Amino acid sequence: MMPDKTVLLVEDEEPIADMLRGFFEGDGWRFLHTVTGEEALERLRTRQVDVVLLDLNLPGMDGIEVCRRLRTFSSVPVIMLTARDSEIDKVLGLEIGADDYLTKPFSPRELLARVKAVLRRAEEPPMEATVLEVAGFVVDSGTRRVTTPGGETVEPTAREFDLLWYLVRNRGLALSRAQILQAVWGYDYFGDTRTVDVHIRQLRKKLPGIPITTVWGVGYRLEAAEPSR
Ligand code: CA
């Protein structure tokens, strides 16, 4: 439960808006809804909102432009809602500053899980935790070692560890190869994004059972593996 949080949905399809309103309000959220991006930007200038759900295809200003304009005055977490997987590719290439992407149709439960993941990331002070646990793997950024669920200690290479740490810190989120390269390798990478694939393969080999999922057309996600209640 995330008490006292406000979500703003920007969506022109009323049935989706109605469905999500019921779901989020049932989970204890304040739910705001606008049909156009112009209205949404106006709201966001004057009201405290904790997370924005932004449809890509809107009448008038599209979601890409809304996100761009929003980023000029706000760092509120944004989840883009797209109609097709292929649109995610297009949008990722533009680097508009959204935090996550979800393809329609999606289950409200999946959306809520993503919302909670972006909020957790937004609220976590960057250097607070040095030991994080995911699915029984204990990842220690101090010793740069990993303890497996079976109690074995594994020491990944420096780059592998940096990659793993980035995935762990952003667990539950779909991360594009470009995003990963920029965060872990530290520069804009114009060459071969298979570098990421190679390192992911190494991590999977060294840490059998690590829940790194391949997200088709995007990149990877380390599953948050939170037990459902
Ligand atoms: Ca739409």
PDB file of N, CA and C in Angstrom, residues 188-223:
ATOM      1  N   ASP A 188      27.845   7.616 -24.102  1.00  0.00           N
ATOM      2  CA  ASP A 188      26.875   7.306 -25.143  1.00  0.00           C
ATOM      3  C   ASP A 188      27.515   6.336 -26.115  1.00  0.00           C
ATOM      4  N   TYR A 189      26.905   5.211 -26.223  1.00  0.00           N
ATOM      5  CA  TYR A 189      27.479   4.112 -26.974  1.00  0.00           C
ATOM      6  C   TYR A 189      26.789   4.040 -28.322  1.00  0.00           C
ATOM      7  N   PHE A 190      27.508   4.284 -29.374  1.00  0.00           N
ATOM      8  CA  PHE A 190      26.885   4.267 -30.697  1.00  0.00           C
ATOM      9  C   PHE A 190      27.119   2.938 -31.402  1.00  0.00           C
ATOM     10  N   GLY A 191      27.971   2.109 -30.823  1.00  0.00           N
ATOM     11  CA  GLY A 191      28.338   0.868 -31.485  1.00  0.00           C
ATOM     12  C   GLY A 191      27.395  -0.267 -31.130  1.00  0.00           C
ATOM     13  N   ASP A 192      27.998  -1.360 -30.707  1.00  0.00           N
ATOM     14  CA  ASP A 192      27.287  -2.620 -30.618  1.00  0.00           C
ATOM     15  C   ASP A 192      26.692  -2.822 -29.225  1.00  0.00           C
ATOM     16  N   THR A 193      25.355  -2.804 -29.161  1.00  0.00           N
ATOM     17  CA  THR A 193      24.715  -3.000 -27.856  1.00  0.00           C
ATOM     18  C   THR A 193      24.781  -4.454 -27.411  1.00  0.00           C
ATOM     19  N   ARG A 194      25.374  -5.325 -28.253  1.00  0.00           N
ATOM     20  CA  ARG A 194      25.525  -6.710 -27.819  1.00  0.00           C
ATOM     21  C   ARG A 194      26.496  -6.838 -26.649  1.00  0.00           C
ATOM     22  N   THR A 195      27.300  -5.798 -26.418  1.00  0.00           N
ATOM     23  CA  THR A 195      28.147  -5.766 -25.221  1.00  0.00           C
ATOM     24  C   THR A 195      27.321  -6.082 -23.986  1.00  0.00           C
ATOM     25  N   VAL A 196      26.139  -5.476 -23.915  1.00  0.00           N
ATOM     26  CA  VAL A 196      25.267  -5.704 -22.766  1.00  0.00           C
ATOM     27  C   VAL A 196      24.843  -7.162 -22.712  1.00  0.00           C
ATOM     28  N   ASP A 197      24.445  -7.709 -23.878  1.00  0.00           N
ATOM     29  CA  ASP A 197      24.004  -9.103 -23.926  1.00  0.00           C
ATOM     30  C   ASP A 197      25.094 -10.045 -23.419  1.00  0.00           C
ATOM     31  N   VAL A 198      26.329  -9.758 -23.827  1.00  0.00           N
ATOM     32  CA  VAL A 198      27.442 -10.620 -23.437  1.00  0.00           C
ATOM     33  C   VAL A 198      27.612 -10.612 -21.917  1.00  0.00           C
ATOM     34  N   HIS A 199      27.553  -9.428 -21.323  1.00  0.00           N
ATOM     35  CA  HIS A 199      27.728  -9.341 -19.869  1.00  0.00           C
ATOM     36  C   HIS A 199      26.552  -9.949 -19.111  1.00  0.00           C
ATOM     37  N   ILE A 200      25.352  -9.788 -19.662  1.00  0.00           N
ATOM     38  CA  ILE A 200      24.174 -10.414 -19.040  1.00  0.00           C
ATOM     39  C   ILE A 200      24.347 -11.935 -19.046  1.00  0.00           C
ATOM     40  N   ARG A 201      24.823 -12.447 -20.180  1.00  0.00           N
ATOM     41  CA  ARG A 201      25.029 -13.891 -20.283  1.00  0.00           C
ATOM     42  C   ARG A 201      26.016 -14.365 -19.212  1.00  0.00           C
ATOM     43  N   GLN A 202      27.079 -13.584 -18.999  1.00  0.00           N
ATOM     44  CA  GLN A 202      28.068 -13.944 -17.983  1.00  0.00           C
ATOM     45  C   GLN A 202      27.452 -13.952 -16.591  1.00  0.00           C
ATOM     46  N   LEU A 203      26.643 -12.939 -16.320  1.00  0.00           N
ATOM     47  CA  LEU A 203      25.993 -12.876 -14.998  1.00  0.00           C
ATOM     48  C   LEU A 203      25.081 -14.077 -14.787  1.00  0.00           C
ATOM     49  N   ARG A 204      24.329 -14.425 -15.841  1.00  0.00           N
ATOM     50  CA  ARG A 204      23.415 -15.572 -15.716  1.00  0.00           C
ATOM     51  C   ARG A 204      24.201 -16.860 -15.473  1.00  0.00           C
ATOM     52  N   LYS A 205      25.389 -16.946 -16.097  1.00  0.00           N
ATOM     53  CA  LYS A 205      26.210 -18.143 -15.929  1.00  0.00           C
ATOM     54  C   LYS A 205      26.793 -18.207 -14.512  1.00  0.00           C
ATOM     55  N   LYS A 206      27.277 -17.058 -14.024  1.00  0.00           N
ATOM     56  CA  LYS A 206      27.903 -17.037 -12.695  1.00  0.00           C
ATOM     57  C   LYS A 206      26.886 -17.101 -11.569  1.00  0.00           C
ATOM     58  N   LEU A 207      25.683 -16.607 -11.838  1.00  0.00           N
ATOM     59  CA  LEU A 207      24.644 -16.557 -10.799  1.00  0.00           C
ATOM     60  C   LEU A 207      23.395 -17.298 -11.279  1.00  0.00           C
ATOM     61  N   PRO A 208      23.467 -18.613 -11.333  1.00  0.00           N
ATOM     62  CA  PRO A 208      22.319 -19.377 -11.845  1.00  0.00           C
ATOM     63  C   PRO A 208      21.064 -19.076 -11.019  1.00  0.00           C
ATOM     64  N   GLY A 209      19.978 -18.815 -11.727  1.00  0.00           N
ATOM     65  CA  GLY A 209      18.719 -18.538 -11.035  1.00  0.00           C
ATOM     66  C   GLY A 209      18.479 -17.050 -10.811  1.00  0.00           C
ATOM     67  N   ILE A 210      19.460 -16.194 -11.159  1.00  0.00           N
ATOM     68  CA  ILE A 210      19.244 -14.744 -11.000  1.00  0.00           C
ATOM     69  C   ILE A 210      18.104 -14.351 -11.958  1.00  0.00           C
ATOM     70  N   PRO A 211      17.049 -13.694 -11.425  1.00  0.00           N
ATOM     71  CA  PRO A 211      15.858 -13.499 -12.264  1.00  0.00           C
ATOM     72  C   PRO A 211      15.965 -12.312 -13.225  1.00  0.00           C
ATOM     73  N   ILE A 212      16.932 -12.386 -14.147  1.00  0.00           N
ATOM     74  CA  ILE A 212      17.052 -11.355 -15.184  1.00  0.00           C
ATOM     75  C   ILE A 212      16.226 -11.802 -16.381  1.00  0.00           C
ATOM     76  N   THR A 213      15.200 -11.043 -16.716  1.00  0.00           N
ATOM     77  CA  THR A 213      14.306 -11.390 -17.816  1.00  0.00           C
ATOM     78  C   THR A 213      14.664 -10.572 -19.043  1.00  0.00           C
ATOM     79  N   THR A 214      14.647 -11.212 -20.204  1.00  0.00           N
ATOM     80  CA  THR A 214      14.823 -10.484 -21.449  1.00  0.00           C
ATOM     81  C   THR A 214      13.495  -9.854 -21.827  1.00  0.00           C
ATOM     82  N   VAL A 215      13.493  -8.536 -22.021  1.00  0.00           N
ATOM     83  CA  VAL A 215      12.266  -7.839 -22.405  1.00  0.00           C
ATOM     84  C   VAL A 215      12.323  -7.608 -23.903  1.00  0.00           C
ATOM     85  N   TRP A 216      11.462  -8.288 -24.625  1.00  0.00           N
ATOM     86  CA  TRP A 216      11.549  -8.289 -26.074  1.00  0.00           C
ATOM     87  C   TRP A 216      11.504  -6.868 -26.632  1.00  0.00           C
ATOM     88  N   GLY A 217      12.433  -6.566 -27.518  1.00  0.00           N
ATOM     89  CA  GLY A 217      12.447  -5.271 -28.182  1.00  0.00           C
ATOM     90  C   GLY A 217      12.943  -4.130 -27.303  1.00  0.00           C
ATOM     91  N   VAL A 218      13.307  -4.407 -26.061  1.00  0.00           N
ATOM     92  CA  VAL A 218      13.734  -3.344 -25.158  1.00  0.00           C
ATOM     93  C   VAL A 218      15.110  -3.658 -24.588  1.00  0.00           C
ATOM     94  N   GLY A 219      15.178  -4.643 -23.733  1.00  0.00           N
ATOM     95  CA  GLY A 219      16.440  -4.946 -23.070  1.00  0.00           C
ATOM     96  C   GLY A 219      16.213  -5.966 -21.968  1.00  0.00           C
ATOM     97  N   TYR A 220      16.427  -5.537 -20.732  1.00  0.00           N
ATOM     98  CA  TYR A 220      16.357  -6.496 -19.624  1.00  0.00           C
ATOM     99  C   TYR A 220      15.638  -5.916 -18.417  1.00  0.00           C
ATOM    100  N   ARG A 221      15.159  -6.843 -17.615  1.00  0.00           N
ATOM    101  CA  ARG A 221      14.576  -6.439 -16.339  1.00  0.00           C
ATOM    102  C   ARG A 221      14.974  -7.465 -15.292  1.00  0.00           C
ATOM    103  N   LEU A 222      15.455  -6.969 -14.158  1.00  0.00           N
ATOM    104  CA  LEU A 222      15.677  -7.840 -13.013  1.00  0.00           C
ATOM    105  C   LEU A 222      14.361  -7.861 -12.237  1.00  0.00           C
ATOM    106  N   GLU A 223      13.759  -9.038 -12.160  1.00  0.00           N
ATOM    107  CA  GLU A 223      12.440  -9.134 -11.532  1.00  0.00           C
ATOM    108  C   GLU A 223      12.539  -8.781 -10.047  1.00  0.00           C
TER     109      GLU A 223
END
